[in-house]
Tab-separated table of C-alpha atoms in Angstrom:
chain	number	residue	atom	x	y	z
A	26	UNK	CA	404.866	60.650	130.176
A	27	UNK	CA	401.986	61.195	131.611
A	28	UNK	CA	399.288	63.596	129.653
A	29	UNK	CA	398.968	66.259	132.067
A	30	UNK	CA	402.639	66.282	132.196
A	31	UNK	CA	403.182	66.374	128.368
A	32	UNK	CA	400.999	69.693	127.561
A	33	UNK	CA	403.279	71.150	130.830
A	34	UNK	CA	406.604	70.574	129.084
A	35	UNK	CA	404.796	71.851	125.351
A	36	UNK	CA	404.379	75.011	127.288
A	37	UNK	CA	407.497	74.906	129.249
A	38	UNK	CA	409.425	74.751	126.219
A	39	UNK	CA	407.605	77.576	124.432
A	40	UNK	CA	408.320	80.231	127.072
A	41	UNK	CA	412.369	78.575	127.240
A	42	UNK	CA	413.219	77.783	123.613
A	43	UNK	CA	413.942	81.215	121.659
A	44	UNK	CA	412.972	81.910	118.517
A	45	UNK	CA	416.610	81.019	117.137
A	46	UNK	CA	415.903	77.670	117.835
A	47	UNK	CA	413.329	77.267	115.358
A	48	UNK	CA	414.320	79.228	112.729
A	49	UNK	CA	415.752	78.270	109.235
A	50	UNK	CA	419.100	79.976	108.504
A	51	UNK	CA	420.017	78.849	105.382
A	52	UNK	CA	418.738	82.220	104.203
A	53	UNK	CA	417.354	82.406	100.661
A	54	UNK	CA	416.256	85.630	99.506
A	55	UNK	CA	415.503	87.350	96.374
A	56	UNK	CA	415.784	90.822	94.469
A	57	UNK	CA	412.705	92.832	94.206
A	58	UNK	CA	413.395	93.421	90.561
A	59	UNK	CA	412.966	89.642	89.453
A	60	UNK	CA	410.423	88.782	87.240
A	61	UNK	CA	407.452	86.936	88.744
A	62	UNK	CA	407.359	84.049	86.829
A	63	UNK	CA	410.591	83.007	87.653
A	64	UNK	CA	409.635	82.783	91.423
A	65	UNK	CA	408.046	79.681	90.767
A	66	UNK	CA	411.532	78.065	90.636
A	67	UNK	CA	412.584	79.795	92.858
A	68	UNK	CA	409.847	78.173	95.802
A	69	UNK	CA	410.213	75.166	93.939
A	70	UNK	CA	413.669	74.317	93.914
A	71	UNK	CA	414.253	75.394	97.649
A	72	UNK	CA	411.011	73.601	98.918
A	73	UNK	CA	410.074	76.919	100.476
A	74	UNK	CA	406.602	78.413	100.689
A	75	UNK	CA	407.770	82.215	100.884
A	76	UNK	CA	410.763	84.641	100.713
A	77	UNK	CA	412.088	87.761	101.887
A	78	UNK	CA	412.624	90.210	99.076
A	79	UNK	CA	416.679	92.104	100.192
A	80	UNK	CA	417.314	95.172	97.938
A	81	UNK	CA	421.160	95.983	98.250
A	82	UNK	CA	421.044	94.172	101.723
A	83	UNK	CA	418.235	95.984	102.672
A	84	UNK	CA	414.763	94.139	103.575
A	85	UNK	CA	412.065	95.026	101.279
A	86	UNK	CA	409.350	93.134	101.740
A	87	UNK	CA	408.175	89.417	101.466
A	88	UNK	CA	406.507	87.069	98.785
A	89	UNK	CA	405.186	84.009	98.864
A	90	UNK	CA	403.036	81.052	97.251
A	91	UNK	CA	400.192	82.906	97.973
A	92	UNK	CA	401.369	85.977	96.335
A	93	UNK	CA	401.936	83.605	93.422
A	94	UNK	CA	398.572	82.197	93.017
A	95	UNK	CA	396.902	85.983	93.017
A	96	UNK	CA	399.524	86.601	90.770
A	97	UNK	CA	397.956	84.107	88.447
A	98	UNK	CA	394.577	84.535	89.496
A	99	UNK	CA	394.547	88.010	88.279
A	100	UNK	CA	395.980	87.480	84.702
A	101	UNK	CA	399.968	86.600	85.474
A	102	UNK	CA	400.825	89.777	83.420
A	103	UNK	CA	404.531	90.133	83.330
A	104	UNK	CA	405.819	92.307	86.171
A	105	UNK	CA	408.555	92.213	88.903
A	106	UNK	CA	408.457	90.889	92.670
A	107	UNK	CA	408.358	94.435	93.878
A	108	UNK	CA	405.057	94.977	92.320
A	109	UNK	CA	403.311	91.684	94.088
A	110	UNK	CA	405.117	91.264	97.456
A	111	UNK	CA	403.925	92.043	100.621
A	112	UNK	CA	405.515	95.442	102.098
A	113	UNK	CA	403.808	95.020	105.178
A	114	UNK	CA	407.045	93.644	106.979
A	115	UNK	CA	406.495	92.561	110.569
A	116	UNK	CA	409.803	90.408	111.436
A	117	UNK	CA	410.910	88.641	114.804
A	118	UNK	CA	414.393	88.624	116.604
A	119	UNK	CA	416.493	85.667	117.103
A	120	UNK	CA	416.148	86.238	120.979
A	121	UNK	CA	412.655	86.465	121.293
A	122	UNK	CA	410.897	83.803	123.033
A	123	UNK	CA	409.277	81.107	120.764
A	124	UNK	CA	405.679	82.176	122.681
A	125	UNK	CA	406.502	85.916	121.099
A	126	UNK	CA	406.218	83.771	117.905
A	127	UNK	CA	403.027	81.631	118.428
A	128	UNK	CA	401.421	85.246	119.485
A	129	UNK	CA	402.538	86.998	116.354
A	130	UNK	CA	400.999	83.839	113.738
A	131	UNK	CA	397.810	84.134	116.101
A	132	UNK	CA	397.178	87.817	115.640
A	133	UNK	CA	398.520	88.697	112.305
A	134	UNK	CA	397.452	84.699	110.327
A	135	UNK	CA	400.509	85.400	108.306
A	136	UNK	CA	402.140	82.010	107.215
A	137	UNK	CA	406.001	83.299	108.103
A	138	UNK	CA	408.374	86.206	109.357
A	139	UNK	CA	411.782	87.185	108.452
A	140	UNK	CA	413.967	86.855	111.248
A	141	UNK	CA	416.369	89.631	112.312
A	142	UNK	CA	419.580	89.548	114.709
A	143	UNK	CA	418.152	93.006	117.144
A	144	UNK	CA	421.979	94.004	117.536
A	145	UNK	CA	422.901	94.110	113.940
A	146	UNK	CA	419.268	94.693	112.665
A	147	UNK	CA	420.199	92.238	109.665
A	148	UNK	CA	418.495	89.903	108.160
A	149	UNK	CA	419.039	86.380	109.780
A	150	UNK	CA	416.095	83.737	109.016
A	151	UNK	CA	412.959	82.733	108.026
A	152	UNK	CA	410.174	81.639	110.708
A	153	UNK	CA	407.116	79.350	109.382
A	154	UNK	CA	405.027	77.652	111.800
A	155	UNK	CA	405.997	74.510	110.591
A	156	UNK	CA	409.542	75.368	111.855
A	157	UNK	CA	407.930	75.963	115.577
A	158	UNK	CA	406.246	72.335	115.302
A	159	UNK	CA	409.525	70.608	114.119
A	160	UNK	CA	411.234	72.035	116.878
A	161	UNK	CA	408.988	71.300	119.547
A	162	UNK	CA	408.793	67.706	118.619
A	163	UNK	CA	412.715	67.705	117.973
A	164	UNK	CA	413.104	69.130	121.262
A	165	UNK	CA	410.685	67.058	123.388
A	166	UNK	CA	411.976	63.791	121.293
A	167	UNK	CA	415.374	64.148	122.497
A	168	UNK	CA	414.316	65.621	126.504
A	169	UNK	CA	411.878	62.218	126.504
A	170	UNK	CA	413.876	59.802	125.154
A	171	UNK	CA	417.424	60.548	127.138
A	172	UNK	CA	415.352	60.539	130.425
A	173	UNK	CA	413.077	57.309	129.188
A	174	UNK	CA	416.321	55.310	128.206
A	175	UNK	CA	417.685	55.797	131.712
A	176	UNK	CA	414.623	54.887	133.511
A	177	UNK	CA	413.825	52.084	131.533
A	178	UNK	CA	417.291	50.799	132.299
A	179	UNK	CA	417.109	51.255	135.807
A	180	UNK	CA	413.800	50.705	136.499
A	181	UNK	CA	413.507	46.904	135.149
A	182	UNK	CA	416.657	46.253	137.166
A	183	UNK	CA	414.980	44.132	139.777
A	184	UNK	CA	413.598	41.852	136.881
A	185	UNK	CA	416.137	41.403	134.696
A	186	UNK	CA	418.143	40.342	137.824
A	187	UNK	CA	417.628	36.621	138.730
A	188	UNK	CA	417.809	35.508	141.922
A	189	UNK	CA	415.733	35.274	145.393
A	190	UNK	CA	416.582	38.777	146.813
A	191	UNK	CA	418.391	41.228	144.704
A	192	UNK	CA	419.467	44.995	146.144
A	193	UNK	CA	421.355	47.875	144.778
A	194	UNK	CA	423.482	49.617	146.348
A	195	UNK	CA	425.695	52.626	145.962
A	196	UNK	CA	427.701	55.082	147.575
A	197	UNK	CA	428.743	58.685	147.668
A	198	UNK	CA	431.867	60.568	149.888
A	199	UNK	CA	431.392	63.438	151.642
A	200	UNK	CA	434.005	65.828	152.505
A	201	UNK	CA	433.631	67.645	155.593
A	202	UNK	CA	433.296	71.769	155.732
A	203	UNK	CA	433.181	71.633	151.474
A	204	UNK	CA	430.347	73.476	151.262
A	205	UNK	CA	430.207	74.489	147.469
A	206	UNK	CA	430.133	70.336	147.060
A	207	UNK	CA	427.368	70.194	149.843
A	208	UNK	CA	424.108	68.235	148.597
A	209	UNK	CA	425.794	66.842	145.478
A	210	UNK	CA	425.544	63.509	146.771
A	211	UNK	CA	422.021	63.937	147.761
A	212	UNK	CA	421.232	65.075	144.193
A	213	UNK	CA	422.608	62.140	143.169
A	214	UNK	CA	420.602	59.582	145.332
A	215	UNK	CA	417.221	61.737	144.580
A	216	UNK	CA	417.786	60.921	140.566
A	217	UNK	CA	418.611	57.719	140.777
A	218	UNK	CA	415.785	56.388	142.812
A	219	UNK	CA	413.562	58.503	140.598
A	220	UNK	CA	415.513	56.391	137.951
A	221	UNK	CA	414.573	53.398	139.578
A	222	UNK	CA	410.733	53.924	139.833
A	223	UNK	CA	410.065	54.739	143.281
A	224	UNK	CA	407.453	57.655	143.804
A	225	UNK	CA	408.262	60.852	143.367
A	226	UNK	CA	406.757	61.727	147.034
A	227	UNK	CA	408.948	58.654	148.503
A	228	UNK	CA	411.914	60.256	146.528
A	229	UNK	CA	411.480	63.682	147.989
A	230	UNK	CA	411.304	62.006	151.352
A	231	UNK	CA	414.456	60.035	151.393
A	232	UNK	CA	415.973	62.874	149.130
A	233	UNK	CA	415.489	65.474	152.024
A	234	UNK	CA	416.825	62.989	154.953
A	235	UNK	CA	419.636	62.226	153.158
A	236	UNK	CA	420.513	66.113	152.233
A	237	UNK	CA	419.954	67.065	156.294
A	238	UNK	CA	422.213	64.172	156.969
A	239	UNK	CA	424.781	65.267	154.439
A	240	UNK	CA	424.648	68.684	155.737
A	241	UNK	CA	425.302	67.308	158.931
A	242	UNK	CA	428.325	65.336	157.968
A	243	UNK	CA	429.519	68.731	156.211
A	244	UNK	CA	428.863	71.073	159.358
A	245	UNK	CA	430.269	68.855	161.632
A	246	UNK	CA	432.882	66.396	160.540
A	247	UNK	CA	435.547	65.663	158.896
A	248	UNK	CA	433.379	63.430	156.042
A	249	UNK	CA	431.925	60.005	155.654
A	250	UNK	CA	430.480	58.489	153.908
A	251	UNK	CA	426.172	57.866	152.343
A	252	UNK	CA	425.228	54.727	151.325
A	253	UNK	CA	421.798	53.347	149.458
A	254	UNK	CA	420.778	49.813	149.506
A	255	UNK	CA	417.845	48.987	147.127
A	256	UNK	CA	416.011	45.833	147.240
A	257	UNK	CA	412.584	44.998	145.631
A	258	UNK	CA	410.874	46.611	148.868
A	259	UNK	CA	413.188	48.697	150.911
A	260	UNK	CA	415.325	51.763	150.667
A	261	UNK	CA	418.157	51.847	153.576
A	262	UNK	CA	420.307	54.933	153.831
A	263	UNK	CA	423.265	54.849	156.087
A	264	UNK	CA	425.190	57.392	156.860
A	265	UNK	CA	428.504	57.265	158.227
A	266	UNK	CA	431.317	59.292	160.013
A	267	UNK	CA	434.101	59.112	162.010
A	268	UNK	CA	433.998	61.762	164.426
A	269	UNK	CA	433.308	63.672	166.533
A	270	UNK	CA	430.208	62.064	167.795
A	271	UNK	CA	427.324	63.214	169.283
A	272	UNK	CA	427.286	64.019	173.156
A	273	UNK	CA	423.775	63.498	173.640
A	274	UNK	CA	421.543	61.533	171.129
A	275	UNK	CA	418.295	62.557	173.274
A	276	UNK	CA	418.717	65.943	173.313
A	277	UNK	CA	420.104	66.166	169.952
A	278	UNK	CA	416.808	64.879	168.606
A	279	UNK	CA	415.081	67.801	170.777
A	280	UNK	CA	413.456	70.341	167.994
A	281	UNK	CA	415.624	73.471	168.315
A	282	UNK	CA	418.880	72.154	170.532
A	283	UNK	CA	421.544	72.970	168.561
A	284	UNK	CA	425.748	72.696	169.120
A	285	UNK	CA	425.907	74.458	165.349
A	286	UNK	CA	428.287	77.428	165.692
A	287	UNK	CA	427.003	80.831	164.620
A	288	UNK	CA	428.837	80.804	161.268
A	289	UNK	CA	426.502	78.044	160.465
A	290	UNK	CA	423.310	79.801	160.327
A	291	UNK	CA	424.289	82.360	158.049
A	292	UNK	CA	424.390	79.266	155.954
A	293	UNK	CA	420.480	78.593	156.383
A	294	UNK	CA	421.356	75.814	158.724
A	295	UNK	CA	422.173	74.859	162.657
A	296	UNK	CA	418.434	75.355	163.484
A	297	UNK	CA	418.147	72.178	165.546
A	298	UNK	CA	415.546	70.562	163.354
A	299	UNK	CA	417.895	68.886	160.988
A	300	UNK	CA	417.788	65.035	163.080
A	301	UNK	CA	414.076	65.476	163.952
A	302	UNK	CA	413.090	66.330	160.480
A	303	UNK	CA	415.068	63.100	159.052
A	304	UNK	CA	413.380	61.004	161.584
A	305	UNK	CA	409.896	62.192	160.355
A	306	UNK	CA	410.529	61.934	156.945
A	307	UNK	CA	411.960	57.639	157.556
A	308	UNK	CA	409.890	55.450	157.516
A	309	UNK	CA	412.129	53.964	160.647
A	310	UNK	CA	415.503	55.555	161.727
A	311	UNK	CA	418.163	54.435	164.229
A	312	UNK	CA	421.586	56.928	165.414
A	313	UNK	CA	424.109	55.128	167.595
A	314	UNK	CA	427.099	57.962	168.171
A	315	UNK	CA	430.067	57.586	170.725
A	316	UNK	CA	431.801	60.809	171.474
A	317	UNK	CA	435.422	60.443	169.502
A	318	UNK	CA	434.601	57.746	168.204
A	319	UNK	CA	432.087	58.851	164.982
A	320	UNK	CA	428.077	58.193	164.435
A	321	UNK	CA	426.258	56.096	162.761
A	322	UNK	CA	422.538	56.748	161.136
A	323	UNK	CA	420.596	54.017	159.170
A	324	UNK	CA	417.004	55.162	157.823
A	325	UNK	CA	414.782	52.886	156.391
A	326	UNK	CA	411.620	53.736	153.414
A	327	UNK	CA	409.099	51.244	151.907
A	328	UNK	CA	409.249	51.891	148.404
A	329	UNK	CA	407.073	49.080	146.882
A	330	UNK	CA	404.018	47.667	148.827
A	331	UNK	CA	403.907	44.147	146.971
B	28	UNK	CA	398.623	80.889	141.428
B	29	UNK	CA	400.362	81.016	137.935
B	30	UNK	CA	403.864	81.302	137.792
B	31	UNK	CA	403.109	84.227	135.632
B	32	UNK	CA	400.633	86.036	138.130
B	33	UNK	CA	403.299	85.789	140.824
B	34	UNK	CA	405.802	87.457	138.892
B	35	UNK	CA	403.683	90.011	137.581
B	36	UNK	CA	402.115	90.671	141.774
B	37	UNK	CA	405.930	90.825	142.765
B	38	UNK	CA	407.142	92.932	139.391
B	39	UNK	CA	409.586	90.281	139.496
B	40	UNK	CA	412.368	89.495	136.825
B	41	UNK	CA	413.504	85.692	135.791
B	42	UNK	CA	416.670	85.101	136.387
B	43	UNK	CA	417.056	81.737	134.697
B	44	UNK	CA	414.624	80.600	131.684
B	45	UNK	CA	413.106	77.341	133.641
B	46	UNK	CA	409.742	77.531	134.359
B	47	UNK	CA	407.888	75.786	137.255
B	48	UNK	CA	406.136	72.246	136.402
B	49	UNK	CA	402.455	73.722	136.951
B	50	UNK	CA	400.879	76.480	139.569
B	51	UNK	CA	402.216	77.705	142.745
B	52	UNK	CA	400.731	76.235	145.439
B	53	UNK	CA	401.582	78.074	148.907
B	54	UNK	CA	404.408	80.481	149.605
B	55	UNK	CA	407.126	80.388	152.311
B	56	UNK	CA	409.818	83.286	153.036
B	57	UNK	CA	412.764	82.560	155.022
B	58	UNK	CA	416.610	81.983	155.369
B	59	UNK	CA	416.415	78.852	157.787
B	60	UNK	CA	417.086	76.023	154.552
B	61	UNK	CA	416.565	73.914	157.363
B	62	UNK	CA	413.064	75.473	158.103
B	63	UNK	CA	412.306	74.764	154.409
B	64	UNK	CA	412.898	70.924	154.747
B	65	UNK	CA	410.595	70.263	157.200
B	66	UNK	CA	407.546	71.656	154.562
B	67	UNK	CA	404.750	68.903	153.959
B	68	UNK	CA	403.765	70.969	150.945
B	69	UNK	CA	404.720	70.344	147.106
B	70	UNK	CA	405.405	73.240	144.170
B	71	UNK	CA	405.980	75.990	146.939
B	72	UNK	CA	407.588	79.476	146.333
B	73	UNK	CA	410.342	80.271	147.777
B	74	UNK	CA	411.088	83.974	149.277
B	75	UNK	CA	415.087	84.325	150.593
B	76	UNK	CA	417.815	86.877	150.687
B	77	UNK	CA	419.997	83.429	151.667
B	78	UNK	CA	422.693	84.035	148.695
B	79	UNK	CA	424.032	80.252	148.688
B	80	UNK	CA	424.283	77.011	146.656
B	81	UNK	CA	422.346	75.413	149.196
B	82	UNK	CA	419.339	76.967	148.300
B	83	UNK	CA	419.322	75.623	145.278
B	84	UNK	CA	419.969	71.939	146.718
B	85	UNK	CA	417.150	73.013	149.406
B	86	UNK	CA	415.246	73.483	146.440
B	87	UNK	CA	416.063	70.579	144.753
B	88	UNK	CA	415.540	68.271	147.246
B	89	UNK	CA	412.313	69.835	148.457
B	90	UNK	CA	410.443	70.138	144.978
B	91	UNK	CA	410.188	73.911	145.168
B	92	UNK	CA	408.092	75.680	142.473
B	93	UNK	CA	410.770	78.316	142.595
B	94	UNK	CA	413.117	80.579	144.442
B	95	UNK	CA	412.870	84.574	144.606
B	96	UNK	CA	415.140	86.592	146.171
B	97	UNK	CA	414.035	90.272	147.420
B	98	UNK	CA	415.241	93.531	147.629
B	99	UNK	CA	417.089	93.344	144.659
B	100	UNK	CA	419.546	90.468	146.090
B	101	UNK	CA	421.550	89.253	142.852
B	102	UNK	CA	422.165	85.811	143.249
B	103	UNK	CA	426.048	84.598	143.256
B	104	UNK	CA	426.987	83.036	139.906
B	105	UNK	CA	427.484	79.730	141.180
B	106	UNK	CA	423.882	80.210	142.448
B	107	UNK	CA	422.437	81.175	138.942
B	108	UNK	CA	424.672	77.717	136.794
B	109	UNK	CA	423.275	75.246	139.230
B	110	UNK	CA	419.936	76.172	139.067
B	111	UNK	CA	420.189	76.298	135.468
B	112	UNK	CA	421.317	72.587	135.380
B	113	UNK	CA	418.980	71.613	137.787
B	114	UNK	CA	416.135	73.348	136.122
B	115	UNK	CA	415.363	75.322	139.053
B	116	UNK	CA	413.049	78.972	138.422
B	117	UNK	CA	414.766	81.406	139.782
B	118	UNK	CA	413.616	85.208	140.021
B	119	UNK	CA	414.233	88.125	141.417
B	120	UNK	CA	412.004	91.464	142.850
B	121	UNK	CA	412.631	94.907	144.160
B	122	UNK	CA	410.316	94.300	146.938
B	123	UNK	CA	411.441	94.078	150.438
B	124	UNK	CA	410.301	90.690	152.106
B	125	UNK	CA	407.295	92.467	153.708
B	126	UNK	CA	405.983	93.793	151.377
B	127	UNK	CA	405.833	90.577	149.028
B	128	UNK	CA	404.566	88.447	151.043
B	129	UNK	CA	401.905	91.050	151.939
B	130	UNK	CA	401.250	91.289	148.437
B	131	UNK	CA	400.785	87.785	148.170
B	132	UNK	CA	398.575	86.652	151.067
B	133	UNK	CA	396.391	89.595	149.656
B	134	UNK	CA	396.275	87.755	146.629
B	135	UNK	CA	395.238	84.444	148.787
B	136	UNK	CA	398.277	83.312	148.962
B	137	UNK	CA	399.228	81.170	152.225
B	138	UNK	CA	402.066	79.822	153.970
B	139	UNK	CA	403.164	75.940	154.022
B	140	UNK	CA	402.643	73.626	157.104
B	141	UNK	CA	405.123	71.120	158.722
B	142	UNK	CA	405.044	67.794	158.016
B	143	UNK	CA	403.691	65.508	160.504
């Protein structure tokens, strides 16, 4: 990952994760009438730097190592939690973004929060800023390395494959007049050559040829069939049907002619730019159609100049 | 522009929780999907009352920054799952189409070009 993209996805994930993401759950909390000098255990034994202080299921306030070290600082005399905690309570909900979060430790410099649930208004976590770094990492960890493991796979394809000329190829069905499934197959050529290293602008290209074509096949056919043929410098895309042709290749290449029936453009489509804009975005295309008989497109992209 | 400028010119609501990958670089408002394929320009912002699946597979295939849909138009379900899976930004604004984009292009916002 590149840097520029890494500090993207940070913030990305700080406006998307929510603060019951980060939080701890396993809730420990303590009575306000304990004595202070068994807190110490209490931090201890949990590995915890601070507490919410419930009284009969109510929150009370919160204490923590730093309460503990004034504590001793000013002469340890015996007293309770109540009289050392913090009543100053400022909590977070569960559904608050994790950027809510980051705000709140920026303008208060308070090490944690108590989290509450808003619809019950109980008490539901504990929030450190530790907690919003492990999560981060967590979550960026598992993001990077499921996309990294399946474009390392694909992408050292062409080496670990030995032999003179090596290609790739693939295929995807497409039923005619299934709209709701229209552009799945597209979606699935665009990741996969992402997945096999070509450039992202190369991607979009053949990405966006390959949807107009499959919206094509949808509009007007019955269904064919796209197929993608790899090799170590080209990218061919054919797509195939069996009917019902097209009249008149010249004029269907013509920007605005278009046989799409009305129904169509309520769609967003049948504008008459759908052939011409595949043929800009190839890097070569051919069409050969015969009226009954079905048409035939192959497209063509240099992917990798050496 | 930010993503969050844009929504806060339109008064615009997020729909789904994905974000765009960085700023917004030109805006384009239509219905035509196959208008919006023919776009030379990357991390564009999509206006449309279009209330399809394709959209989001226009999207998709065309990088778009992210699609909002005006006057209130609530997008289909169907709309709202795929462009969750597919990461895709998706808001929505009171505004009529006019009046956003004229909000917009007084911001210096401008329109994308063909490709060549």
């Amino acid at each position: 990952m590149s840097e520029v993209s890494n500090v993207t996805k940070i913030q990305e994930l700080i406006y998307e994760l929510k603060v019951s993401d980060a939080c701890v759950n396993n809730l420990i909390t303590i009575k306000p009438e304990i004595p202070m000098n068994k807190l110490r255990f209490i931090l201890r034994d949990n590995c915890i730097s601070g507490v919410p202080v419930v009284d009969r299921g109510i929150l009370v306030g919160i204490i923590s190592i730093d309460d503990f070290i004034e504590w001793l600082y000013d002469g340890h005399l015996a007293c309770s939690v109540r009289d050392r905690m913090s009543r100053e309570i400022s909590s977070l909900c569960l559904d608050e973004p994790l950027i809510s979060a980051v705000q709140r430790f920026e303008k208060t410099g308070f090490g944690r929060f108590p989290v509450i649930d808003r619809k019950t208004g109980m008490l539901s976590g504990i929030i450190t800023k530790g907690d919003i770094i492990e999560c981060l990492l967590h979550k960026l960890e598992i993001d990077y390395h499921e996309e990294e493991i399946h474009r390392y796979r694909a992408s050292h394809l062409f080496e670990d494959i030995i032999g003179d000329r090596t290609s790739i190829r693939f295929s995807s069905t497409v039923e005619g007049e299934d709209f709701k499934e229209a552009g799945r197959a597209s979606s699935g050529i665009k990741k996969t050559l992402s997945r096999l290293g070509v450039h992202p602008h190369i991607v979009r290209r053949a990405a966006i040829a390959s949807y107009e074509a499959e919206m094509n096949l949808v509009i007007y056919t019955k269904g064919g069939e796209i197929t993608v043929v790899v090799d170590s410098q080209l990218i061919i895309i054919t797509i195939k049907d069996s009917g019902p042709g097209i009249e008149d290749v010249d004029k269907a290449m013509e920007p605005g002619y278009s046989t799409a029936p009305d129904w169509v453009r309520e769609l967003g489509f049948g504008a008459g730019i759908g052939l011409v804009n595949i043929k800009r975005c190839a890097d070569s295309m051919e069409i050969f159609s015969k009226p009954g008989e079905g048409t035939i497109i192959n497209l063509e992209f240099n992917w990798n100049s050496q | 522009m930010t993503f969050q400028k844009f929504l806060e010119i339109l008064d615009a609501r997020q729909v789904t929780s994905s974000q765009p990958h960085g700023n917004i670089n030109c805006i384009f408002a239509s219905d035509m999907m196959s208008e919006v394929l023919t776009l030379q320009e990357t991390d564009i912002a999509l206006l449309t009352t279009l209330n399809n699946l394709q959209v989001i597979r226009t999207a998709e295939m065309q990088d778009l920054a992210c699609v909002c849909f005006t006057f209130d138009k609530t997008p289909s379900e169907d709309t709202v799952k795929l462009a969750q899976e597919k990461d895709i930004p998706i808001v929505c604004t009171s505004l009529c189409l006019f009046e956003a984009c004229g909000k917009l292009y007084e911001a210096g916002m401008r329109g994308g070009k063909k490709r060549e």
